[in-house]
Short mmCIF file of C-alpha atoms and ligand atoms in Angstrom, two decimals:
data_model
loop_
_atom_site.label_atom_id
_atom_site.label_comp_id
_atom_site.label_asym_id
_atom_site.label_seq_id
_atom_site.Cartn_x
_atom_site.Cartn_y
_atom_site.Cartn_z
CA MET A 1 0.00 0.00 0.00
CA LYS A 2 1.22 3.46 -0.84
CA GLY A 3 1.33 6.01 1.95
CA LYS A 4 0.38 9.61 1.73
CA VAL A 5 1.49 12.80 3.44
CA TYR A 6 -0.69 15.72 4.42
CA LEU A 7 1.18 18.90 5.19
CA VAL A 8 -1.30 20.60 7.44
CA GLY A 9 -1.32 24.15 8.73
CA ALA A 10 -2.54 24.04 12.33
CA GLY A 11 -3.20 27.76 12.59
CA PRO A 12 -1.61 30.13 15.08
CA GLY A 13 -2.56 28.39 18.33
CA ASP A 14 -6.26 28.61 19.20
CA THR A 15 -7.26 25.05 18.38
CA LYS A 16 -10.51 26.15 16.84
CA LEU A 17 -8.62 27.98 14.13
CA MET A 18 -7.68 24.68 12.50
CA THR A 19 -9.52 23.98 9.25
CA LEU A 20 -12.09 21.20 8.93
CA LYS A 21 -9.90 19.59 6.32
CA GLY A 22 -6.88 19.68 8.63
CA LEU A 23 -8.85 18.03 11.40
CA GLU A 24 -10.01 15.34 8.99
CA CYS A 25 -6.35 14.57 8.21
CA ILE A 26 -5.48 14.31 11.90
CA LYS A 27 -8.33 11.92 12.51
CA LYS A 28 -7.33 9.51 9.77
CA SER A 29 -3.54 9.55 10.20
CA ASP A 30 -1.36 6.66 11.33
CA VAL A 31 1.49 9.03 12.16
CA ILE A 32 1.47 12.67 13.23
CA ILE A 33 4.68 14.66 13.11
CA TYR A 34 4.42 17.97 14.93
CA ASP A 35 6.48 20.77 16.40
CA ARG A 36 6.33 23.37 19.11
CA LEU A 37 4.09 25.81 17.37
CA ALA A 38 1.37 23.29 16.61
CA ASN A 39 -0.94 23.07 19.61
CA ASP A 40 -0.70 19.51 20.94
CA LYS A 41 -4.38 19.52 21.94
CA PHE A 42 -5.01 18.29 18.40
CA LEU A 43 -3.38 15.03 19.27
CA LYS A 44 -6.45 14.07 21.29
CA GLU A 45 -8.37 13.92 18.03
CA ALA A 46 -6.10 11.28 16.54
CA LYS A 47 -6.81 7.56 16.24
CA GLU A 48 -6.08 5.52 19.31
CA ASP A 49 -3.10 3.74 17.81
CA CYS A 50 -1.69 6.80 16.04
CA GLU A 51 2.05 7.33 16.41
CA PHE A 52 3.20 10.82 17.49
CA ILE A 53 6.60 12.20 16.61
CA TYR A 54 7.71 15.48 18.13
CA VAL A 55 10.32 17.27 16.08
CA GLY A 56 10.72 20.35 18.25
CA LYS A 57 11.73 23.50 16.46
CA LYS A 58 12.55 26.70 18.23
CA SER A 59 14.18 29.19 15.92
CA SER A 60 17.75 28.61 17.11
CA ASN A 61 17.30 25.25 18.77
CA HIS A 62 16.01 22.67 16.33
CA ILE A 63 15.46 19.41 18.11
CA LEU A 64 15.65 17.48 14.85
CA PRO A 65 17.52 19.06 11.95
CA GLN A 66 15.36 19.77 8.89
CA ASP A 67 16.83 17.04 6.72
CA MET A 68 16.10 14.48 9.41
CA ILE A 69 12.52 15.74 9.66
CA ASN A 70 12.21 15.33 5.91
CA GLU A 71 13.61 11.84 6.17
CA VAL A 72 11.20 10.77 8.93
CA ILE A 73 8.22 12.05 6.96
CA ALA A 74 9.31 10.27 3.80
CA GLN A 75 10.21 7.06 5.58
CA LYS A 76 6.83 6.77 7.32
CA ALA A 77 4.99 7.38 4.06
CA LEU A 78 7.12 4.78 2.26
CA GLU A 79 6.06 2.30 4.95
CA GLY A 80 2.57 2.81 3.60
CA LYS A 81 1.34 5.03 6.40
CA ILE A 82 -0.97 8.02 6.27
CA VAL A 83 1.14 10.81 7.68
CA THR A 84 0.10 14.25 8.86
CA ARG A 85 2.90 16.74 9.16
CA LEU A 86 1.39 19.39 11.39
CA LYS A 87 2.91 22.84 11.22
CA GLY A 88 2.13 26.04 13.07
CA GLY A 89 0.25 28.69 11.10
CA ASP A 90 0.34 28.08 7.36
CA PRO A 91 2.76 25.41 6.12
CA TYR A 92 4.18 27.64 3.41
CA VAL A 93 4.79 30.75 5.52
CA PHE A 94 8.38 30.40 6.74
CA GLY A 95 7.70 26.90 7.90
CA ARG A 96 9.98 25.27 5.34
CA GLY A 97 6.87 23.51 4.12
CA GLY A 98 7.93 24.10 0.54
CA GLU A 99 11.14 22.19 1.13
CA GLU A 100 9.36 19.33 2.85
CA ALA A 101 6.92 19.04 -0.04
CA GLU A 102 9.76 19.10 -2.60
CA VAL A 103 11.39 16.14 -0.88
CA LEU A 104 8.09 14.26 -1.16
CA TYR A 105 7.91 15.12 -4.84
CA ASP A 106 11.48 13.91 -5.36
CA GLU A 107 10.71 10.64 -3.58
CA GLY A 108 7.55 10.11 -5.58
CA ILE A 109 5.38 10.23 -2.47
CA ASP A 110 1.77 11.27 -2.78
CA PHE A 111 1.02 14.48 -0.86
CA GLU A 112 -1.54 17.20 -0.24
CA ILE A 113 -1.13 20.57 1.41
CA VAL A 114 -3.78 21.93 3.74
CA PRO A 115 -3.34 25.68 4.21
CA GLY A 116 -3.68 27.17 7.65
CA ILE A 117 -4.31 30.58 9.16
CA THR A 118 -0.93 32.20 9.40
CA SER A 119 0.05 33.92 12.64
CA ALA A 120 1.09 36.89 10.51
CA ILE A 121 -2.57 37.66 9.82
CA GLY A 122 -4.61 35.67 12.38
CA GLY A 123 -2.26 36.50 15.24
CA LEU A 124 -2.57 40.20 14.53
CA CYS A 125 -6.33 39.88 14.33
CA TYR A 126 -6.49 38.44 17.87
CA ALA A 127 -4.37 41.36 19.07
CA GLY A 128 -6.97 43.75 17.66
CA ILE A 129 -4.82 44.73 14.68
CA PRO A 130 -6.28 44.47 11.16
CA ILE A 131 -3.41 43.87 8.78
CA THR A 132 -4.89 46.32 6.26
CA HIS A 133 -7.23 49.23 6.81
CA ARG A 134 -8.44 51.83 4.36
CA ASP A 135 -7.24 54.68 6.56
CA TYR A 136 -3.85 53.27 7.45
CA ALA A 137 -2.43 50.59 5.17
CA SER A 138 -3.24 49.34 1.72
CA SER A 139 -0.57 46.67 1.53
CA PHE A 140 1.26 44.36 3.89
CA HIS A 141 4.56 42.59 3.90
CA VAL A 142 5.48 39.53 5.88
CA ILE A 143 9.19 39.30 6.45
CA THR A 144 11.43 36.83 8.21
CA GLY A 145 13.52 38.46 10.90
CA HIS A 146 15.70 35.41 11.20
CA LEU A 147 18.07 36.45 8.46
CA ARG A 148 21.20 34.86 7.21
CA GLU A 149 23.72 37.44 6.04
CA ASP A 150 23.04 36.82 2.37
CA GLU A 151 19.30 37.07 3.02
CA ASP A 152 19.72 40.43 4.73
CA LYS A 153 21.19 41.76 1.53
CA GLU A 154 18.20 40.40 -0.30
CA ILE A 155 15.81 42.50 1.73
CA ASN A 156 15.17 45.88 0.24
CA TRP A 157 15.08 47.85 3.49
CA ASN A 158 14.61 51.08 1.61
CA ALA A 159 11.48 49.79 -0.07
CA LEU A 160 10.10 48.37 3.18
CA ALA A 161 10.76 51.62 5.02
CA ASN A 162 9.00 53.68 2.39
CA CYS A 163 6.12 51.48 1.30
CA LYS A 164 3.68 52.72 3.96
CA GLY A 165 2.13 49.24 4.20
CA THR A 166 1.99 47.15 7.38
CA LEU A 167 5.19 45.24 8.08
CA VAL A 168 5.01 41.97 9.99
CA PHE A 169 8.26 40.33 11.05
CA LEU A 170 8.26 36.69 12.09
CA MET A 171 11.14 35.21 14.06
CA GLY A 172 12.39 38.74 14.49
CA ILE A 173 12.88 39.24 18.23
CA GLY A 174 16.55 38.27 18.21
CA ASN A 175 17.19 40.70 15.40
CA LEU A 176 14.99 43.53 16.58
CA LYS A 177 17.68 46.17 16.97
CA HIS A 178 18.86 45.63 13.44
CA ILE A 179 15.31 45.69 12.08
CA SER A 180 14.27 48.93 13.78
CA ASP A 181 17.61 50.64 13.04
CA ARG A 182 17.46 49.73 9.37
CA LEU A 183 13.89 50.93 8.96
CA ILE A 184 14.64 54.28 10.61
CA GLU A 185 17.88 54.71 8.63
CA GLU A 186 15.97 54.17 5.42
CA GLY A 187 13.38 56.79 6.28
CA ARG A 188 10.50 55.19 8.19
CA ASP A 189 9.08 57.65 10.75
CA PRO A 190 10.60 56.78 14.17
CA LYS A 191 7.18 57.43 15.72
CA THR A 192 5.52 54.68 13.67
CA PRO A 193 3.52 52.46 16.07
CA VAL A 194 4.94 49.01 16.77
CA ALA A 195 3.29 46.05 18.49
CA PHE A 196 4.79 42.82 19.74
CA VAL A 197 2.32 39.97 19.94
CA SER A 198 3.56 36.91 21.81
CA TRP A 199 1.83 33.51 21.83
CA ALA A 200 -0.91 35.02 19.72
CA THR A 201 -4.40 33.46 19.90
CA ARG A 202 -3.54 31.40 22.98
CA TYR A 203 -4.74 32.04 26.50
CA ASN A 204 -1.32 33.48 27.35
CA GLN A 205 -1.23 35.93 24.43
CA ARG A 206 0.54 39.15 25.36
CA THR A 207 0.70 42.35 23.38
CA VAL A 208 3.12 45.20 23.99
CA VAL A 209 2.72 48.45 22.10
CA THR A 210 5.44 51.04 21.52
CA ASP A 211 6.95 52.90 18.54
CA LEU A 212 9.81 52.24 16.19
CA GLU A 213 12.46 54.33 17.93
CA ASN A 214 11.75 52.74 21.33
CA ALA A 215 11.03 49.24 20.05
CA TYR A 216 14.28 47.60 21.11
CA GLU A 217 14.42 49.10 24.61
CA VAL A 218 10.76 48.39 25.32
CA ALA A 219 11.08 44.78 24.15
CA GLN A 220 14.04 44.34 26.50
CA GLU A 221 12.31 46.00 29.39
CA LYS A 222 9.08 44.02 28.96
CA LYS A 223 11.00 40.82 28.28
CA VAL A 224 9.31 40.10 24.97
CA LYS A 225 10.28 36.58 23.92
CA ALA A 226 9.75 34.25 20.95
CA PRO A 227 7.37 33.27 19.53
CA SER A 228 6.34 36.82 18.82
CA LEU A 229 5.17 38.85 15.90
CA ILE A 230 6.54 42.33 15.31
CA VAL A 231 4.04 44.63 13.68
CA VAL A 232 5.12 47.98 12.29
CA GLY A 233 2.50 50.40 11.03
CA ASP A 234 -0.37 52.73 11.79
CA VAL A 235 -2.86 49.84 11.89
CA VAL A 236 -1.60 49.21 15.44
CA LYS A 237 -3.60 52.29 16.49
CA VAL A 238 -6.93 50.55 15.80
CA ARG A 239 -6.17 48.04 18.53
CA ASP A 240 -7.71 50.33 21.13
CA LYS A 241 -11.08 49.66 19.55
CA LEU A 242 -10.71 46.18 18.11
CA ASN A 243 -9.04 44.31 20.92
CA PHE A 244 -11.87 41.79 21.44
CA PHE A 245 -9.70 38.85 22.47
CA GLU A 246 -7.79 40.33 25.37
CA ASN A 247 -10.96 42.03 26.60
CA ARG A 248 -12.85 38.79 27.19
CA ASP A 249 -14.07 38.14 30.72
CA LEU A 250 -11.59 35.46 31.77
CA PHE A 251 -8.63 36.52 29.63
CA GLY A 252 -5.38 35.30 31.14
CA LYS A 253 -7.05 33.60 34.13
CA LYS A 254 -6.06 30.06 35.02
CA VAL A 255 -8.79 27.95 36.56
CA VAL A 256 -8.38 24.47 38.03
CA VAL A 257 -11.23 22.09 37.23
CA THR A 258 -11.46 19.20 39.69
CA ARG A 259 -14.47 17.38 38.24
CA ALA A 260 -14.19 13.85 36.92
CA ARG A 261 -12.30 13.66 33.64
CA LYS A 262 -15.38 12.57 31.74
CA GLN A 263 -17.42 15.51 32.98
CA SER A 264 -14.89 18.28 32.98
CA SER A 265 -15.21 19.27 29.34
CA ASP A 266 -18.35 21.33 29.84
CA LEU A 267 -16.80 23.63 32.43
CA SER A 268 -13.38 23.64 30.77
CA GLU A 269 -14.87 24.56 27.43
CA LYS A 270 -16.79 27.45 28.98
CA ILE A 271 -13.68 28.77 30.73
CA ASN A 272 -11.57 28.51 27.60
CA SER A 273 -14.14 30.17 25.39
CA LEU A 274 -14.08 33.24 27.63
CA GLY A 275 -10.34 33.56 27.32
CA GLY A 276 -9.29 31.65 30.43
CA LYS A 277 -7.21 28.54 30.69
CA ALA A 278 -8.86 25.52 32.25
CA VAL A 279 -6.34 23.33 34.01
CA GLU A 280 -7.85 19.90 34.43
CA LEU A 281 -7.03 18.12 37.67
CA PRO A 282 -9.74 15.48 37.87
CA VAL A 283 -9.71 14.29 41.47
CA ILE A 284 -12.72 12.02 41.27
CA LYS A 285 -13.48 9.08 39.12
CA ILE A 286 -16.81 7.35 38.81
CA GLU A 287 -16.75 3.63 39.44
CA LYS A 288 -19.75 1.54 38.59
CA ASN A 289 -20.86 -0.95 41.24
CA ASP A 290 -22.07 -4.42 40.50
CA ASP A 291 -25.53 -3.88 39.02
CA THR A 292 -27.35 -7.02 40.17
CA GLU A 293 -29.40 -5.06 42.65
CA LEU A 294 -30.15 -2.26 40.23
CA ARG A 295 -31.32 -4.78 37.64
CA LYS A 296 -33.62 -6.35 40.20
CA GLU A 297 -35.18 -2.99 41.10
CA ILE A 298 -35.55 -2.04 37.44
CA GLU A 299 -37.52 -5.23 36.94
CA ASN A 300 -39.68 -4.21 39.90
CA LEU A 301 -40.01 -0.59 38.84
CA ARG A 302 -43.77 -0.93 38.39
CA ASP A 303 -44.07 -1.39 42.16
CA TYR A 304 -42.61 2.08 42.73
CA THR A 305 -44.41 5.40 42.57
CA HIS A 306 -41.28 7.59 42.36
CA ILE A 307 -37.71 7.35 41.19
CA VAL A 308 -35.22 9.97 42.35
CA PHE A 309 -32.04 10.90 40.49
CA THR A 310 -29.51 12.96 42.40
CA SER A 311 -26.72 13.27 39.85
CA ARG A 312 -25.88 13.07 36.16
CA ASN A 313 -23.86 9.94 36.83
CA GLY A 314 -26.82 8.28 38.48
CA VAL A 315 -28.84 8.89 35.32
CA GLU A 316 -26.09 7.76 33.00
CA LEU A 317 -25.44 4.50 34.81
CA PHE A 318 -29.14 3.77 35.22
CA PHE A 319 -29.64 4.02 31.48
CA GLU A 320 -26.54 1.96 30.78
CA THR A 321 -27.96 -0.88 32.84
CA LEU A 322 -31.37 -0.38 31.27
CA ASP A 323 -29.82 -0.70 27.85
CA ASP A 324 -27.85 -3.81 28.85
CA MET A 325 -31.15 -5.33 29.93
CA GLY A 326 -32.61 -4.64 26.51
CA LEU A 327 -35.07 -2.12 27.95
CA ASP A 328 -35.70 1.59 27.39
CA SER A 329 -37.37 4.56 29.04
CA ARG A 330 -40.82 3.02 28.81
CA VAL A 331 -40.00 1.38 32.16
CA PHE A 332 -40.86 4.76 33.71
CA PHE A 333 -44.52 4.37 32.76
CA GLY A 334 -46.62 5.35 35.75
CA VAL A 335 -43.58 6.31 37.84
CA LYS A 336 -42.89 9.92 38.83
CA VAL A 337 -39.35 10.97 37.94
CA CYS A 338 -37.67 13.39 40.38
CA SER A 339 -34.43 15.20 39.68
CA ILE A 340 -32.22 17.14 42.07
CA GLY A 341 -31.23 19.87 39.65
CA ALA A 342 -30.49 21.27 36.23
CA GLY A 343 -27.60 18.98 35.24
CA THR A 344 -29.48 15.84 36.26
CA SER A 345 -32.62 17.01 34.43
CA GLU A 346 -30.56 17.74 31.34
CA GLU A 347 -29.15 14.22 31.40
CA LEU A 348 -32.70 12.85 31.67
CA MET A 349 -33.88 15.09 28.84
CA LYS A 350 -31.18 13.65 26.60
CA ARG A 351 -33.08 10.37 26.98
CA GLY A 352 -36.43 11.95 26.36
CA ILE A 353 -37.50 12.07 30.01
CA LYS A 354 -38.82 15.29 31.43
CA ALA A 355 -38.58 15.17 35.22
CA ASP A 356 -41.90 15.59 37.08
CA ILE A 357 -40.36 17.15 40.15
CA VAL A 358 -37.36 19.51 40.13
CA PRO A 359 -36.74 21.74 43.17
CA GLU A 360 -36.19 25.46 43.06
CA ARG A 361 -32.73 25.28 44.57
CA PHE A 362 -30.61 22.38 43.42
CA VAL A 363 -29.89 20.73 46.78
CA ALA A 364 -31.33 17.72 48.59
CA GLU A 365 -33.09 19.91 51.19
CA SER A 366 -34.98 21.74 48.50
CA LEU A 367 -35.90 18.53 46.66
CA PHE A 368 -37.23 17.09 49.91
CA GLU A 369 -39.38 20.19 50.52
CA GLU A 370 -40.80 19.85 47.03
CA MET A 371 -41.49 16.12 47.29
CA LYS A 372 -42.98 16.44 50.77
CA LYS A 373 -45.88 18.35 49.25
CA THR A 374 -47.19 15.31 47.35
CA VAL A 375 -45.57 12.12 48.67
CA LYS A 376 -47.97 9.91 50.65
CA SER A 377 -47.31 7.12 53.15
CA SER A 378 -48.47 4.52 50.62
CA ASP A 379 -45.84 5.62 48.06
CA ARG A 380 -42.67 3.67 47.31
CA ILE A 381 -39.55 5.49 46.23
CA LEU A 382 -36.46 4.17 44.46
CA ILE A 383 -33.20 6.13 44.70
CA PRO A 384 -30.34 4.84 42.55
CA ARG A 385 -27.36 6.85 43.77
CA SER A 386 -23.71 7.12 44.72
CA GLU A 387 -22.40 5.25 47.71
CA ASN A 388 -20.66 8.41 48.88
CA ALA A 389 -23.60 10.78 48.63
CA ARG A 390 -25.34 12.36 51.61
CA GLU A 391 -27.99 10.39 53.48
CA PHE A 392 -30.23 13.37 54.04
CA LEU A 393 -32.82 12.89 51.32
CA ALA A 394 -33.30 9.14 51.82
CA ASP A 395 -33.50 9.55 55.60
CA LYS A 396 -36.12 12.28 55.40
CA LEU A 397 -38.23 10.46 52.82
CA LYS A 398 -38.10 7.30 54.92
CA GLU A 399 -39.98 9.21 57.62
CA ILE A 400 -42.90 9.42 55.17
CA CYS A 401 -42.91 6.19 53.17
CA GLU A 402 -40.95 3.18 52.01
CA VAL A 403 -37.65 4.04 50.32
CA THR A 404 -35.20 1.72 48.56
CA GLU A 405 -31.70 2.93 47.84
CA VAL A 406 -29.43 1.28 45.31
CA PHE A 407 -25.79 2.24 45.31
CA SER A 408 -25.23 2.09 41.59
CA TYR A 409 -21.80 3.74 41.70
CA LYS A 410 -19.20 5.31 43.90
CA THR A 411 -16.74 8.12 43.42
CA VAL A 412 -13.11 7.24 44.03
CA ILE A 413 -9.87 9.16 43.77
CA ASP A 414 -8.53 9.52 40.25
CA GLU A 415 -5.07 8.16 40.93
CA LYS A 416 -3.64 9.62 37.74
CA SER A 417 -3.98 13.08 39.26
CA ARG A 418 -1.74 12.33 42.22
CA GLU A 419 1.37 12.78 40.10
CA ILE A 420 0.37 16.15 38.70
CA ALA A 421 -1.49 17.68 41.66
CA GLU A 422 1.50 19.31 43.29
CA ASP A 423 2.77 20.85 40.06
CA VAL A 424 -0.67 22.16 39.16
CA LEU A 425 -1.24 23.72 42.57
CA LYS A 426 2.24 25.20 42.72
CA SER A 427 1.81 26.84 39.33
CA ASP A 428 0.32 30.30 38.92
CA VAL A 429 -3.36 29.27 38.96
CA ASP A 430 -5.90 31.88 40.03
CA TYR A 431 -8.95 29.79 40.93
CA VAL A 432 -9.72 26.26 42.06
CA THR A 433 -13.31 25.17 41.41
CA PHE A 434 -15.16 22.58 43.48
CA THR A 435 -18.35 21.13 42.06
CA SER A 436 -19.15 18.66 44.86
CA SER A 437 -18.03 17.73 48.34
CA SER A 438 -16.11 14.75 47.01
CA THR A 439 -14.01 17.00 44.79
CA VAL A 440 -12.94 18.83 47.97
CA LYS A 441 -12.25 15.70 49.99
CA ASN A 442 -10.30 14.03 47.23
CA LEU A 443 -8.24 17.09 46.37
CA VAL A 444 -7.22 17.43 50.00
CA GLU A 445 -6.35 13.73 50.08
CA ILE A 446 -4.33 13.96 46.87
CA ALA A 447 -2.54 17.16 47.87
CA GLY A 448 -1.42 15.54 51.13
CA GLU A 449 -0.37 17.12 54.41
CA ASN A 450 0.61 20.39 52.80
CA TYR A 451 -2.76 20.97 51.23
CA LYS A 452 -3.33 24.29 53.01
CA GLU A 453 0.02 25.61 51.88
CA LEU A 454 -0.59 24.46 48.31
CA LEU A 455 -3.98 26.14 48.18
CA GLU A 456 -2.83 29.35 49.81
CA GLY A 457 -3.53 32.44 47.76
CA LYS A 458 -5.81 30.58 45.37
CA LYS A 459 -9.44 31.57 45.14
CA LEU A 460 -11.61 28.60 46.05
CA VAL A 461 -14.95 28.68 44.27
CA SER A 462 -17.76 26.41 45.46
CA ILE A 463 -20.84 25.22 43.60
CA GLY A 464 -23.14 25.43 46.61
CA PRO A 465 -23.69 25.36 50.38
CA VAL A 466 -22.87 21.68 50.95
CA THR A 467 -19.60 21.90 49.06
CA SER A 468 -18.76 25.15 50.89
CA ARG A 469 -19.29 23.46 54.23
CA THR A 470 -16.86 20.71 53.26
CA ILE A 471 -14.27 23.30 52.21
CA GLU A 472 -14.62 25.02 55.57
CA GLU A 473 -14.43 21.74 57.48
CA PHE A 474 -10.92 21.36 56.10
CA GLY A 475 -10.01 24.75 57.52
CA LEU A 476 -10.00 26.43 54.11
CA GLU A 477 -11.72 29.60 53.06
CA VAL A 478 -14.44 29.71 50.43
CA TYR A 479 -13.69 32.66 48.17
CA LYS A 480 -17.14 32.71 46.59
CA GLU A 481 -20.11 30.38 46.32
CA ALA A 482 -22.30 30.04 43.23
CA GLU A 483 -25.72 31.60 43.63
CA VAL A 484 -27.29 28.77 41.65
CA SER A 485 -25.74 25.34 42.18
CA THR A 486 -24.91 24.61 38.57
CA ILE A 487 -21.85 24.74 36.35
CA GLN A 488 -23.23 27.98 34.94
CA GLY A 489 -23.46 29.28 38.51
CA VAL A 490 -19.75 28.57 38.96
CA MET A 491 -19.05 30.31 35.65
CA ASP A 492 -21.02 33.34 36.80
CA VAL A 493 -18.82 33.62 39.88
CA LEU A 494 -15.68 33.58 37.72
CA VAL A 495 -17.00 36.05 35.18
CA ASN A 496 -18.30 38.53 37.74
CA ASP A 497 -15.14 38.44 39.82
CA LYS A 498 -13.48 41.61 38.61
N1 SAH B 501 4.15 28.99 9.49
C1 SAH B 501 4.01 29.84 10.63
C2 SAH B 501 5.27 30.64 10.89
C3 SAH B 501 6.47 29.80 11.22
S1 SAH B 501 7.88 30.72 11.60
C4 SAH B 501 2.82 30.77 10.40
O1 SAH B 501 2.25 30.81 9.32
O2 SAH B 501 2.39 31.42 11.37
C5 SAH B 501 7.76 30.85 13.33
C6 SAH B 501 7.49 32.25 13.76
O3 SAH B 501 6.12 32.56 13.53
C7 SAH B 501 7.70 32.54 15.22
O4 SAH B 501 9.05 32.81 15.51
C8 SAH B 501 6.85 33.76 15.42
O5 SAH B 501 7.47 34.93 14.95
C9 SAH B 501 5.68 33.46 14.51
N2 SAH B 501 4.57 32.84 15.22
C10 SAH B 501 3.97 31.68 14.92
N3 SAH B 501 2.92 31.44 15.77
C11 SAH B 501 2.88 32.50 16.59
C12 SAH B 501 2.03 32.86 17.67
N4 SAH B 501 1.03 32.08 18.07
N5 SAH B 501 2.27 34.04 18.29
C13 SAH B 501 3.28 34.84 17.91
N6 SAH B 501 4.10 34.54 16.91
C14 SAH B 501 3.91 33.39 16.26
#
């Protein structure tokens, strides 16, 4: 079988700036070869058995020399593999993509190029700088700042200085003095605005604005480092109005998400989409219990008047067992379905079940108050729930009628997080979010004796009163508690915390 190589532009960093075609290539590849500027989040999208090869690449510190990169690409394709060579930005903008493709041509290897959004344009956009603008620039030039001596001669500095268009230098930080000196010498106005955009489109994007004559000093002073774009031109002025990205609510904020790995994506996604960086430290893991008892009660469901779900997991596992038994939601016929809150109801809705009873506040106390209004002594209630959950609801309902609890699952510590917990908590995170009491207990357990020290200075955000109580029981301080006990409630705390 003949292999094939896709040279894919991954865009400037924000993973959502990858093209649909690029993503398609990642999903079908046997081998992915990537470097520092291609966001490694994409690797999650690859096939399970896909091979990943990191080939580094920092402007002056190539981990694999270019000819070896070329060789690896060719060799994998000749083995008959589908290969994606993932490159930051656009593959043909200073990425040596042209050379890589030529090697493939020479070797007779089938290839396709998937263009990407170049940092030279997309990166500027996220810094609030339009590369052209009718009032300021009617052309643009993208120039490499990483110049060999012979290349420097090739650049017509006089033309660049006098063209009035926007100049964007890539790989130029190390050569900044030379660049700004040459432009001024050749007649560019020393007061021309200059912007440095580092790690453009990522959560840690940083923009520094100055002018041409001060560019070098300011870059030194503000410690501007690669990868950065250098933008020279009046378009930089528009940034004051167009800087949408850095003005988002959570821009630059790092938030630890302690929910179970499987459930964290909802919160993480919300944080990331508002400009923050979700750091996932899943401290709980859901473990399914033996379902013999649950199966028995499902068979007897007709004898019950109510079924109560107190978590998304409870719903998910119930339906898994139902499915294994060859049954579906018709088993609920004649049974009132009660849900503790929004997330649980949503999970039920996904299966076409609209809960009959949902309390106003999403806690057990509130659900009990609501159920108390209609539950009679002749009723029978089934509660499939977590072994570790609170007893409150079952205990109170038992005072009224017959209640059967089935421990369909338990939450345990996610052992994988032990190794990373200390590093995560020692890093510069701003918030730690707790979405249940078990996230608190398990984080404390994982963090060990020094947990107070590790959490010092971090803002602890709680989803509701029960979780807050657990935080306080460990001698920690709740920074803020969500007004509504939902993931959105936690988000609201973060967003409104100015
Ligand atoms: N093919 C890439 C450029 C590769 S050269 C593209 O089209 O974007 C590498 C240089 O690109 C870096 O030194 C830096 O100047 C620039 N660069 C790439 N991604 C960047 C980012 N996210 N933020 C700032 N500069 C970036």
